[in-house]
Amino acid sequence: MNLLLFAPDEVGEAGRIAVRDARAAHLLGVLHAAPGDRFQAGLLDGPVGEVEVLGVDAAAGGVSLRFEPRGASLAPWYDLVLALTRPRSLRRIFFQSAAMGVRTIYLVGAEKVEKSYFRMHLLREEEYRPILIDGLMQGKTTRVPRVCLVRRLRELWDLLPDEGVRLIANPADGGGAALADAPGAPIIAIGPDGGWTEAENAAFAAHGFAPISLGPRPLRTDTAAIALPAVVGDRLSRQ
């Protein structure tokens, strides 16, 4: 945990917090917290700052803290359109995308997406939210990404923000279209492991998505979902 995160309703009078869960176990077992120690912390969808350890109860596995806000969190900087993938891959994508600063993840149905994927337990908010929060703690940020289910590609276009350069992953010998910055968060679309169909690629093109490539080697969805935002963020000096 690079950043301890707390829900706003966990914070009491004078910024006091009492925890007896995985965060307390990390403080006690990994950080060996003692009264007076200070650690980086933040509030979900709120500021970042520090917590001071007020007391520990090792026998009960509890820690008493006081939170002191210091400033604003890093803001999310990109949106991800992702053809819905298998649970194991999706779990990794949730974690890493949250750590990297995703704002919204649009999980989209496609011709090569198994229809049964839309029934997976991982699509329940109570299942994926803890994974996103773990990713935020890794990336030292507080803004919880939004997850939007889109069963049919034709339903996506009205959901996307108007601003932001639109890019679609496309294995190719070259780098695809030149990447020009634009106001708003870039929108990165990544297809299923078998790729988008010709009709789906045409639909993306019709809605302003330009191809971008990491080279000629086809990548797995969960690899592209991490590598491509990293490249885009570097080229646009975002993150």
Tab-separated table of N, CA and C in Angstrom, residues 168-179 211-217 228 231 235:
chain	number	residue	atom	x	y	z
A	168	ILE	N	-7.595	3.940	-31.251
A	168	ILE	CA	-7.963	2.528	-31.219
A	168	ILE	C	-6.718	1.689	-31.482
A	169	ALA	N	-6.500	0.696	-30.636
A	169	ALA	CA	-5.320	-0.167	-30.777
A	169	ALA	C	-5.402	-0.953	-32.073
A	170	ASN	N	-4.262	-0.991	-32.779
A	170	ASN	CA	-4.231	-1.670	-34.070
A	170	ASN	C	-2.822	-2.181	-34.341
A	171	PRO	N	-2.577	-3.497	-34.244
A	171	PRO	CA	-1.240	-4.006	-34.554
A	171	PRO	C	-0.854	-3.653	-35.990
A	172	ALA	N	0.314	-3.074	-36.149
A	172	ALA	CA	0.755	-2.646	-37.477
A	172	ALA	C	2.262	-2.483	-37.472
A	173	ASP	N	2.829	-2.385	-38.677
A	173	ASP	CA	4.270	-2.185	-38.789
A	173	ASP	C	4.671	-0.790	-38.331
A	174	GLY	N	3.795	0.183	-38.591
A	174	GLY	CA	4.081	1.548	-38.186
A	174	GLY	C	3.376	1.885	-36.885
A	175	GLY	N	3.419	3.128	-36.502
A	175	GLY	CA	2.807	3.559	-35.252
A	175	GLY	C	1.373	4.013	-35.416
A	176	GLY	N	0.824	3.909	-36.642
A	176	GLY	CA	-0.523	4.393	-36.857
A	176	GLY	C	-0.517	5.888	-37.059
A	177	ALA	N	-1.663	6.501	-36.848
A	177	ALA	CA	-1.790	7.940	-37.057
A	177	ALA	C	-0.915	8.703	-36.062
A	178	ALA	N	-0.454	9.895	-36.498
A	178	ALA	CA	0.323	10.737	-35.601
A	178	ALA	C	-0.544	11.117	-34.412
A	179	LEU	N	0.063	11.131	-33.241
A	179	LEU	CA	-0.679	11.396	-32.015
A	179	LEU	C	-0.593	12.879	-31.688
A	211	PRO	N	-6.169	4.935	-35.575
A	211	PRO	CA	-5.383	3.783	-35.123
A	211	PRO	C	-4.070	4.200	-34.493
A	212	ILE	N	-3.675	3.449	-33.473
A	212	ILE	CA	-2.365	3.624	-32.848
A	212	ILE	C	-1.817	2.226	-32.580
A	213	SER	N	-0.525	2.076	-32.735
A	213	SER	CA	0.067	0.743	-32.666
A	213	SER	C	1.266	0.713	-31.743
A	214	LEU	N	1.466	-0.455	-31.143
A	214	LEU	CA	2.682	-0.724	-30.381
A	214	LEU	C	3.639	-1.604	-31.180
A	215	GLY	N	3.356	-1.762	-32.469
A	215	GLY	CA	4.199	-2.598	-33.301
A	215	GLY	C	3.408	-3.725	-33.931
A	216	PRO	N	4.077	-4.601	-34.679
A	216	PRO	CA	3.380	-5.640	-35.441
A	216	PRO	C	2.938	-6.847	-34.633
A	217	ARG	N	3.367	-6.982	-33.398
A	217	ARG	CA	3.047	-8.173	-32.619
A	217	ARG	C	1.682	-8.017	-31.949
A	228	LEU	N	-0.537	0.465	-23.766
A	228	LEU	CA	-0.953	1.559	-24.632
A	228	LEU	C	-1.205	2.853	-23.860
A	231	VAL	N	2.129	4.463	-23.175
A	231	VAL	CA	2.726	5.111	-24.347
A	231	VAL	C	2.013	6.434	-24.638
A	235	ARG	N	3.612	10.205	-24.612
A	235	ARG	CA	3.636	11.075	-25.798
A	235	ARG	C	2.885	12.378	-25.573
